[in-house]
Amino acid sequence: MNSPDSRPGARPDSRSAPRPDASAAPAPPGRSVVLERRVEWHDTDAAGHQHHSAILRWVEVAEAELLRAHGLQWLFGRTPRVRYEVDYRARLWFGEKITTHLRVERLGRTSLGYAFQVRSAAGLAAEGRLVVAHAEPEAAAAGPWPPEVRQAFADGDSDGGPDEETDTDIDAGAGAGAATGTVADAGAGAGAGAGAGVGAADAEAAT
């Protein structure tokens, strides 16, 4: 009797391979993700705490991880930033351990809304929302989400039909991100430079 082929890359012999334990199978990915990290030196500004733009970078990392879990990482390059808003609640310092919480809040016909929080051991440091649209690289406007995106993120209340959030045509060329920023209190000053630029891409895509 020949022994199983042990060469690298060889296809396993299904006759002798153990059946997978269904009870041990990983749970399917959901509509949210939590990532833990530390505030790095390049995340801080001259004042010593996090730069306001660091929040968006951390949220984008969480977004990539969520899409990757669903096999949807190919969406990057097809999801221009439409709206970004954040309330800065507290300063975060170099070396501080933080967690980024991101969840799909709303899936519309052509746009997707995330809600996020950034927390430290001391509590909530920032929270806000991010809206992206689906637009192919050469498209002049946003288009409907592919079926696999709807399957991954649609909830029981979403019928995929037109709604006030997503039925507006979005100028895909302006989707670099209209940002809004507010400072929750004087002590939280990390958000002072977030700006309040609202471009054509805002277009009432979400509230």
One Martini backbone bead per residue (centre of mass of N, CA, C, O) as a GRO file, in nm:
protein
  207
    1MET     BB    1   0.096   0.036   0.024
    2ASN     BB    2   0.068   0.360  -0.026
    3SER     BB    3   0.175   0.646   0.081
    4PRO     BB    4   0.119   0.945   0.144
    5ASP     BB    5   0.156   1.245   0.000
    6SER     BB    6   0.425   1.475   0.127
    7ARG     BB    7   0.441   1.688  -0.064
    8PRO     BB    8   0.454   1.998  -0.131
    9GLY     BB    9   0.120   2.077  -0.225
   10ALA     BB   10  -0.027   1.832  -0.187
   11ARG     BB   11  -0.306   1.654  -0.212
   12PRO     BB   12  -0.515   1.535  -0.005
   13ASP     BB   13  -0.646   1.241   0.122
   14SER     BB   14  -0.986   1.201   0.157
   15ARG     BB   15  -1.000   0.907   0.277
   16SER     BB   16  -0.808   0.992   0.546
   17ALA     BB   17  -0.946   1.237   0.616
   18PRO     BB   18  -1.081   1.411   0.851
   19ARG     BB   19  -1.364   1.522   0.964
   20PRO     BB   20  -1.509   1.799   1.029
   21ASP     BB   21  -1.603   1.986   1.305
   22ALA     BB   22  -1.884   2.165   1.321
   23SER     BB   23  -1.858   2.276   1.622
   24ALA     BB   24  -1.555   2.407   1.543
   25ALA     BB   25  -1.651   2.613   1.368
   26PRO     BB   26  -1.639   2.915   1.271
   27ALA     BB   27  -1.787   3.193   1.293
   28PRO     BB   28  -1.944   3.402   1.120
   29PRO     BB   29  -1.924   3.693   1.003
   30GLY     BB   30  -2.020   4.009   1.076
   31ARG     BB   31  -2.104   4.369   1.137
   32SER     BB   32  -1.836   4.358   1.321
   33VAL     BB   33  -1.542   4.514   1.488
   34VAL     BB   34  -1.242   4.456   1.695
   35LEU     BB   35  -0.952   4.658   1.769
   36GLU     BB   36  -0.617   4.635   1.888
   37ARG     BB   37  -0.394   4.898   2.013
   38ARG     BB   38  -0.146   5.146   1.981
   39VAL     BB   39  -0.014   5.446   2.024
   40GLU     BB   40   0.176   5.600   1.806
   41TRP     BB   41   0.397   5.840   1.729
   42HIS     BB   42   0.260   5.906   1.440
   43ASP     BB   43  -0.028   5.974   1.591
   44THR     BB   44   0.095   6.231   1.684
   45ASP     BB   45   0.151   6.558   1.795
   46ALA     BB   46   0.282   6.846   1.925
   47ALA     BB   47   0.097   6.796   2.192
   48GLY     BB   48   0.113   6.450   2.229
   49HIS     BB   49  -0.140   6.367   2.097
   50GLN     BB   50  -0.363   6.280   1.896
   51HIS     BB   51  -0.433   6.304   1.584
   52HIS     BB   52  -0.720   6.354   1.422
   53SER     BB   53  -0.651   6.148   1.177
   54ALA     BB   54  -0.612   5.879   1.337
   55ILE     BB   55  -0.902   5.786   1.357
   56LEU     BB   56  -0.948   5.724   1.055
   57ARG     BB   57  -0.725   5.513   1.029
   58TRP     BB   58  -0.838   5.312   1.238
   59VAL     BB   59  -1.109   5.273   1.095
   60GLU     BB   60  -0.993   5.169   0.824
   61VAL     BB   61  -0.864   4.918   0.941
   62ALA     BB   62  -1.131   4.796   1.040
   63GLU     BB   63  -1.268   4.787   0.767
   64ALA     BB   64  -1.066   4.594   0.632
   65GLU     BB   65  -1.114   4.360   0.830
   66LEU     BB   66  -1.414   4.320   0.773
   67LEU     BB   67  -1.391   4.266   0.469
   68ARG     BB   68  -1.192   4.029   0.490
   69ALA     BB   69  -1.385   3.837   0.650
   70HIS     BB   70  -1.583   3.846   0.373
   71GLY     BB   71  -1.410   3.873   0.102
   72LEU     BB   72  -1.410   4.224   0.040
   73GLN     BB   73  -1.129   4.372  -0.028
   74TRP     BB   74  -1.194   4.463  -0.331
   75LEU     BB   75  -1.350   4.733  -0.257
   76PHE     BB   76  -1.107   4.873  -0.259
   77GLY     BB   77  -1.151   5.146  -0.491
   78ARG     BB   78  -1.502   5.134  -0.457
   79THR     BB   79  -1.511   5.334  -0.173
   80PRO     BB   80  -1.583   5.625  -0.136
   81ARG     BB   81  -1.572   5.892   0.058
   82VAL     BB   82  -1.851   6.084   0.183
   83ARG     BB   83  -1.859   6.066   0.513
   84TYR     BB   84  -1.715   6.238   0.809
   85GLU     BB   85  -1.765   6.193   1.166
   86VAL     BB   86  -1.647   6.347   1.483
   87ASP     BB   87  -1.614   6.294   1.834
   88TYR     BB   88  -1.409   6.438   2.074
   89ARG     BB   89  -1.343   6.328   2.418
   90ALA     BB   90  -1.024   6.246   2.424
   91ARG     BB   91  -0.709   6.191   2.498
   92LEU     BB   92  -0.421   6.037   2.339
   93TRP     BB   93  -0.128   5.850   2.409
   94PHE     BB   94   0.164   5.736   2.387
   95GLY     BB   95   0.114   5.379   2.429
   96GLU     BB   96  -0.176   5.358   2.434
   97LYS     BB   97  -0.443   5.155   2.478
   98ILE     BB   98  -0.671   5.055   2.213
   99THR     BB   99  -1.010   5.052   2.075
  100THR     BB  100  -1.183   4.956   1.775
  101HIS     BB  101  -1.525   5.019   1.690
  102LEU     BB  102  -1.707   4.852   1.424
  103ARG     BB  103  -2.020   4.912   1.240
  104VAL     BB  104  -2.296   4.834   1.068
  105GLU     BB  105  -2.574   5.054   1.031
  106ARG     BB  106  -2.611   5.096   0.703
  107LEU     BB  107  -2.779   4.963   0.406
  108GLY     BB  108  -2.803   5.071   0.094
  109ARG     BB  109  -2.806   5.095  -0.240
  110THR     BB  110  -2.504   5.282  -0.251
  111SER     BB  111  -2.462   5.288   0.063
  112LEU     BB  112  -2.250   5.290   0.368
  113GLY     BB  113  -2.286   5.274   0.726
  114TYR     BB  114  -2.083   5.368   0.995
  115ALA     BB  115  -2.001   5.293   1.333
  116PHE     BB  116  -1.785   5.446   1.590
  117GLN     BB  117  -1.523   5.360   1.834
  118VAL     BB  118  -1.281   5.497   2.068
  119ARG     BB  119  -1.092   5.327   2.322
  120SER     BB  120  -0.994   5.329   2.656
  121ALA     BB  121  -0.942   5.272   2.984
  122ALA     BB  122  -1.099   5.555   3.043
  123GLY     BB  123  -1.267   5.541   2.768
  124LEU     BB  124  -1.410   5.754   2.566
  125ALA     BB  125  -1.251   5.926   2.278
  126ALA     BB  126  -1.431   5.839   2.017
  127GLU     BB  127  -1.699   5.928   1.778
  128GLY     BB  128  -1.891   5.803   1.483
  129ARG     BB  129  -1.913   5.844   1.119
  130LEU     BB  130  -1.924   5.645   0.810
  131VAL     BB  131  -1.947   5.705   0.454
  132VAL     BB  132  -1.998   5.495   0.174
  133ALA     BB  133  -1.956   5.420  -0.171
  134HIS     BB  134  -2.048   5.270  -0.478
  135ALA     BB  135  -1.766   5.286  -0.715
  136GLU     BB  136  -1.632   5.263  -0.994
  137PRO     BB  137  -1.345   5.392  -1.113
  138GLU     BB  138  -1.511   5.505  -1.395
  139ALA     BB  139  -1.739   5.625  -1.248
  140ALA     BB  140  -1.970   5.902  -1.209
  141ALA     BB  141  -2.141   5.716  -1.014
  142ALA     BB  142  -2.321   5.556  -0.809
  143GLY     BB  143  -2.391   5.210  -0.727
  144PRO     BB  144  -2.498   4.922  -0.668
  145TRP     BB  145  -2.462   4.663  -0.480
  146PRO     BB  146  -2.341   4.377  -0.462
  147PRO     BB  147  -2.466   4.080  -0.356
  148GLU     BB  148  -2.234   4.009  -0.147
  149VAL     BB  149  -2.282   4.265   0.024
  150ARG     BB  150  -2.577   4.221   0.097
  151GLN     BB  151  -2.532   3.947   0.233
  152ALA     BB  152  -2.332   4.051   0.459
  153PHE     BB  153  -2.506   4.344   0.559
  154ALA     BB  154  -2.785   4.281   0.564
  155ASP     BB  155  -3.085   4.331   0.719
  156GLY     BB  156  -3.414   4.292   0.814
  157ASP     BB  157  -3.475   4.614   0.728
  158SER     BB  158  -3.349   4.561   0.443
  159ASP     BB  159  -3.463   4.596   0.088
  160GLY     BB  160  -3.284   4.775  -0.128
  161GLY     BB  161  -3.428   5.025  -0.160
  162PRO     BB  162  -3.519   5.325  -0.176
  163ASP     BB  163  -3.378   5.610  -0.002
  164GLU     BB  164  -3.272   5.894   0.162
  165GLU     BB  165  -2.964   5.797   0.165
  166THR     BB  166  -2.925   5.648  -0.153
  167ASP     BB  167  -3.090   5.800  -0.403
  168THR     BB  168  -2.855   5.979  -0.441
  169ASP     BB  169  -2.646   6.111  -0.647
  170ILE     BB  170  -2.297   6.047  -0.662
  171ASP     BB  171  -1.998   6.203  -0.686
  172ALA     BB  172  -1.727   6.012  -0.736
  173GLY     BB  173  -1.500   6.238  -0.771
  174ALA     BB  174  -1.574   6.355  -0.461
  175GLY     BB  175  -1.490   6.090  -0.266
  176ALA     BB  176  -1.249   6.176  -0.063
  177GLY     BB  177  -1.396   6.340   0.169
  178ALA     BB  178  -1.623   6.467   0.383
  179ALA     BB  179  -1.544   6.658   0.664
  180THR     BB  180  -1.628   6.636   1.012
  181GLY     BB  181  -1.576   6.832   1.320
  182THR     BB  182  -1.594   6.787   1.678
  183VAL     BB  183  -1.582   6.924   2.004
  184ALA     BB  184  -1.693   6.821   2.307
  185ASP     BB  185  -1.443   6.957   2.461
  186ALA     BB  186  -1.180   7.142   2.563
  187GLY     BB  187  -1.004   6.880   2.652
  188ALA     BB  188  -1.028   6.728   2.350
  189GLY     BB  189  -0.856   6.898   2.118
  190ALA     BB  190  -0.802   6.686   1.876
  191GLY     BB  191  -1.046   6.817   1.676
  192ALA     BB  192  -0.977   7.114   1.580
  193GLY     BB  193  -0.863   7.013   1.273
  194ALA     BB  194  -1.098   6.861   1.109
  195GLY     BB  195  -1.311   7.030   1.005
  196ALA     BB  196  -1.593   7.150   0.758
  197GLY     BB  197  -1.585   7.004   0.487
  198VAL     BB  198  -1.829   7.019   0.221
  199GLY     BB  199  -1.907   6.834  -0.049
  200ALA     BB  200  -2.063   6.691  -0.313
  201ALA     BB  201  -2.060   6.400  -0.181
  202ASP     BB  202  -2.257   6.431   0.045
  203ALA     BB  203  -2.561   6.446  -0.063
  204GLU     BB  204  -2.734   6.315   0.160
  205ALA     BB  205  -2.640   6.010   0.220
  206ALA     BB  206  -2.644   6.064   0.543
  207THR     BB  207  -2.739   6.060   0.916
   0.00000   0.00000   0.00000
